[in-house]
PDB file of C-alpha atoms in Angstrom:
ATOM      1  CA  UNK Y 113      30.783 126.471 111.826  1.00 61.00           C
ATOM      2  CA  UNK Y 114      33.514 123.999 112.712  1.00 61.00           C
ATOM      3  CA  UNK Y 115      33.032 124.340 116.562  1.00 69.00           C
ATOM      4  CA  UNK Y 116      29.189 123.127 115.715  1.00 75.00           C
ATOM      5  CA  UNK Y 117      30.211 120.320 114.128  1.00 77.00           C
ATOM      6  CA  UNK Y 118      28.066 118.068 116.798  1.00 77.00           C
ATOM      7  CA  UNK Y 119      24.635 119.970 116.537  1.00 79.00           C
ATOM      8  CA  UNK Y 120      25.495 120.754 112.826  1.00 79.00           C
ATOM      9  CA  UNK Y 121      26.529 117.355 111.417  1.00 81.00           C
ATOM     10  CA  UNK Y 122      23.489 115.099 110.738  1.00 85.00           C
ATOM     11  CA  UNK Y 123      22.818 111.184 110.007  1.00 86.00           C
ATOM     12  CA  UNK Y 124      21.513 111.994 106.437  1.00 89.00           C
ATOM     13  CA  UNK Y 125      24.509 114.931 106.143  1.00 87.00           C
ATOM     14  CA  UNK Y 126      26.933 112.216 107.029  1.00 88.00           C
ATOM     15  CA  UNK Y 127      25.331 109.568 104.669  1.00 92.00           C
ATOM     16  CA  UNK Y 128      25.792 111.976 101.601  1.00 93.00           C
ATOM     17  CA  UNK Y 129      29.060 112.719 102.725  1.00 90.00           C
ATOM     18  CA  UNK Y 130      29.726 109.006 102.836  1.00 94.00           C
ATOM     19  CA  UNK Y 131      27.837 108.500  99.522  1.00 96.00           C
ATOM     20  CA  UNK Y 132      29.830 111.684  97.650  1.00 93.00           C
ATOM     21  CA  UNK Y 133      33.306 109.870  98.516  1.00 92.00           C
ATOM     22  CA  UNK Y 134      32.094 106.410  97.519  1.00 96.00           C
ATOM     23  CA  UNK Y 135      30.929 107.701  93.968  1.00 95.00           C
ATOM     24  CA  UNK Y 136      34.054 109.938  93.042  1.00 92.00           C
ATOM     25  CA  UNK Y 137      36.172 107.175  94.240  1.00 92.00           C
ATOM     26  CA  UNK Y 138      34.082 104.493  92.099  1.00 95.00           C
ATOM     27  CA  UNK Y 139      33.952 107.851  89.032  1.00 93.00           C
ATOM     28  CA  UNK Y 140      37.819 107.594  88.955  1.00 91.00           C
ATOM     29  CA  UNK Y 141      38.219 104.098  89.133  1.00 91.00           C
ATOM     30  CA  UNK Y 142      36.005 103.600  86.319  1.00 94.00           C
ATOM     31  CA  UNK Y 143      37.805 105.947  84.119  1.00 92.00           C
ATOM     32  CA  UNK Y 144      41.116 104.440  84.976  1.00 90.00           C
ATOM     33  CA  UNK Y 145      39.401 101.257  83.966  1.00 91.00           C
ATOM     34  CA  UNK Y 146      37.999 102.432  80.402  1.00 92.00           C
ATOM     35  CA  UNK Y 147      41.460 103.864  79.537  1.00 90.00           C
ATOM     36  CA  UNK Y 148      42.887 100.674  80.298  1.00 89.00           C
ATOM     37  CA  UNK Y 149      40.701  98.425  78.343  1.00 90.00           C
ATOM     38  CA  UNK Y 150      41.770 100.589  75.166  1.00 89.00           C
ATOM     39  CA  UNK Y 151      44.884  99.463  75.357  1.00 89.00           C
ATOM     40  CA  UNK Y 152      46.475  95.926  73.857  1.00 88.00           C
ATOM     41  CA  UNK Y 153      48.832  94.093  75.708  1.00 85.00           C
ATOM     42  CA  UNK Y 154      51.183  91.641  74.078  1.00 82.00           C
ATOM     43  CA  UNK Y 155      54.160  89.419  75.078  1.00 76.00           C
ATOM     44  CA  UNK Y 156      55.087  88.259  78.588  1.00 76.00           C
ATOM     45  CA  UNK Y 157      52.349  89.810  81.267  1.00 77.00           C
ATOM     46  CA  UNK Y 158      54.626  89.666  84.086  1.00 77.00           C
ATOM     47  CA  UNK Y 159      54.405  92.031  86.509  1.00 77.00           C
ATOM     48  CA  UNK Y 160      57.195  92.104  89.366  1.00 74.00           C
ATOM     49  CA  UNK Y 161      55.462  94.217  91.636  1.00 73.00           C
ATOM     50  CA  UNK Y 162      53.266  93.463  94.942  1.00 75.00           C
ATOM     51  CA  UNK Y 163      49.887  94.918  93.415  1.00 78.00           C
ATOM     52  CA  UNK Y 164      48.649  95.469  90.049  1.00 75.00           C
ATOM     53  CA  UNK Y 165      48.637  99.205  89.256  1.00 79.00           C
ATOM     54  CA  UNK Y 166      48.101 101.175  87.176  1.00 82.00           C
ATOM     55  CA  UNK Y 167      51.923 102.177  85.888  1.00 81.00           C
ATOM     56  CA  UNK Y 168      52.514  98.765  86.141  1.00 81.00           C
ATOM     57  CA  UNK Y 169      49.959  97.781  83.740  1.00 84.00           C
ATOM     58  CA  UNK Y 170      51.525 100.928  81.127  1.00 85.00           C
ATOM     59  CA  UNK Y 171      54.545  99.374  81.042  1.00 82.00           C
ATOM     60  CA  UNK Y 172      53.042  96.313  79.616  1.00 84.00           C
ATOM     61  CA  UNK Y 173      51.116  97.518  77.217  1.00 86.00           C
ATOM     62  CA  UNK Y 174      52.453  97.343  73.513  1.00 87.00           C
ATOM     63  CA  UNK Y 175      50.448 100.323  72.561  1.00 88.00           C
ATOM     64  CA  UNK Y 176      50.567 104.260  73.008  1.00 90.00           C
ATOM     65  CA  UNK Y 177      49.562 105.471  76.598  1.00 89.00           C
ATOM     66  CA  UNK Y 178      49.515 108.148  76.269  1.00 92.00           C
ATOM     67  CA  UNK Y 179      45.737 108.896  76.690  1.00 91.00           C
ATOM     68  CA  UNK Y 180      45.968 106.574  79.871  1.00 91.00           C
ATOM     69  CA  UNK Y 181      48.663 108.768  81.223  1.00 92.00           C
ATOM     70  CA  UNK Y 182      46.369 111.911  80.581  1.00 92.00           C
ATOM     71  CA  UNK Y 183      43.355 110.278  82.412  1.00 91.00           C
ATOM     72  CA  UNK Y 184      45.636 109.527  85.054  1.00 90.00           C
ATOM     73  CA  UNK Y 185      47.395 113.127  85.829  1.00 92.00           C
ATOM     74  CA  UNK Y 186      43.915 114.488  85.121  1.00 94.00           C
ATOM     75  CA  UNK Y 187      42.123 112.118  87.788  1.00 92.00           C
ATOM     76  CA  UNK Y 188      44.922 112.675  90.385  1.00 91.00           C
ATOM     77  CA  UNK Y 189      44.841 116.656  90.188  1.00 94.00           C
ATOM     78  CA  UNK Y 190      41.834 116.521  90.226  1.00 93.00           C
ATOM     79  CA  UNK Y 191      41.424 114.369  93.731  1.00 92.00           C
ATOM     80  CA  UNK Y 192      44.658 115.784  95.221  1.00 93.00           C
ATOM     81  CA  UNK Y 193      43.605 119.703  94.799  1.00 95.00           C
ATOM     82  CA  UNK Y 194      40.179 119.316  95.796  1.00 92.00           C
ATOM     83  CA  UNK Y 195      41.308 116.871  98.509  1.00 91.00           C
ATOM     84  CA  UNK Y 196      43.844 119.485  99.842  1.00 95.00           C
ATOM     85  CA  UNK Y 197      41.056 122.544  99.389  1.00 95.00           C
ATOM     86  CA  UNK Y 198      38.617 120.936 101.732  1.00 91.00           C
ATOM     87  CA  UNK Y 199      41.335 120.884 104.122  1.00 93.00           C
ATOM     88  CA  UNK Y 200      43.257 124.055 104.090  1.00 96.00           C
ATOM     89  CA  UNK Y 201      39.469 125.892 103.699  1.00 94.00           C
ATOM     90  CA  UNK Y 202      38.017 123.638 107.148  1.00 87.00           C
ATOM     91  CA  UNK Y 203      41.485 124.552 109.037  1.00 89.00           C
ATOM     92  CA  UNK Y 204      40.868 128.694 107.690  1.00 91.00           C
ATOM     93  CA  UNK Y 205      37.248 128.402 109.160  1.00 86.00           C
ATOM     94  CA  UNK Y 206      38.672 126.932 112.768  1.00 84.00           C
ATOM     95  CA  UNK Y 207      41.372 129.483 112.858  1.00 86.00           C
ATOM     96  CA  UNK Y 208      39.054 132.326 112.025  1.00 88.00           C
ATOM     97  CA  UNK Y 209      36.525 130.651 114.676  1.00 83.00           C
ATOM     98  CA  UNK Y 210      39.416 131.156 117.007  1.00 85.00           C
ATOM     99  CA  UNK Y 211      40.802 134.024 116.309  1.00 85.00           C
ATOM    100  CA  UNK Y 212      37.649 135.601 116.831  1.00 85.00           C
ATOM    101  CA  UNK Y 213      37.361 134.129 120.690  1.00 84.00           C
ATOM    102  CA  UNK Y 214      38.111 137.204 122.670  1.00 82.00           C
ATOM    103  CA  UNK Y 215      40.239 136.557 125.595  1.00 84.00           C
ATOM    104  CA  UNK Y 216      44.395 135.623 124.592  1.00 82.00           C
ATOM    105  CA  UNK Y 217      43.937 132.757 127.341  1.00 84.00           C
ATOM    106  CA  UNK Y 218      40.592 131.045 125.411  1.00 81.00           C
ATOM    107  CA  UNK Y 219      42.771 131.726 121.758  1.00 80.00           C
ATOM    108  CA  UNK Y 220      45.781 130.229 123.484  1.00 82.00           C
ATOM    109  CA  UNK Y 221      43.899 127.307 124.610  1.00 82.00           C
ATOM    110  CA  UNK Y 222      41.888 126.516 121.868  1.00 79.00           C
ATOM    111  CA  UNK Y 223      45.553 126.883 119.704  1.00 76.00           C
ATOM    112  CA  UNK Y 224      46.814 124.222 121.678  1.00 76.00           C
TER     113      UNK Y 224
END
């Protein structure tokens, strides 16, 4: 019930919420981390970018990525498409909510 979000969203419902995306953000970093620290680097560790990533850190590496590079399409499908669910199902529940409102002045207010 999107349009209940006020009497429906609760301190301890918010917490887990807040909880949920700290742990699958910490889950993925982790595994990012593990498949890094199987891999050997050798010769100059220069890295001409503003930030240590990820790809940057591949590039270096004098060993096969290719398990890295797995981890790392698998971690970011996996955020992106459930990311991109959670929104395109909470937008379908608003629009249903207002399709359902009765007068075509409250629908075309509520579109807007």
């Amino acid at each position: 019930n999107p349009l209940l979000y006020s009497s429906v969203m609760s301190p301890t419902l918010c917490a887990q919420m807040v909880m949920g995306s700290y742990t699958a953000g910490i889950m993925g970093s982790l595994s990012q981390v593990c498949a890094l620290l199987q891999l050997h680097f050798c010769g100059p560790n220069v890295i001409r970018h503003f930030f240590c990533d990820m790809p940057q850190l591949l590039n270096l590496s004098c060993t096969d990525t290719f398990f890295a590079q797995v981890v790392l399409l698998i971690l970011t499908m996996l955020f992106c498409i459930s990311n991109a669910l959670v929104i395109i199902i909470s937008y379908g529940y608003i629009a249903l909510s207002i399709l359902k409102i009765t007068s075509a002045k409250g629908r075309s207010k509520a579109f807007n």
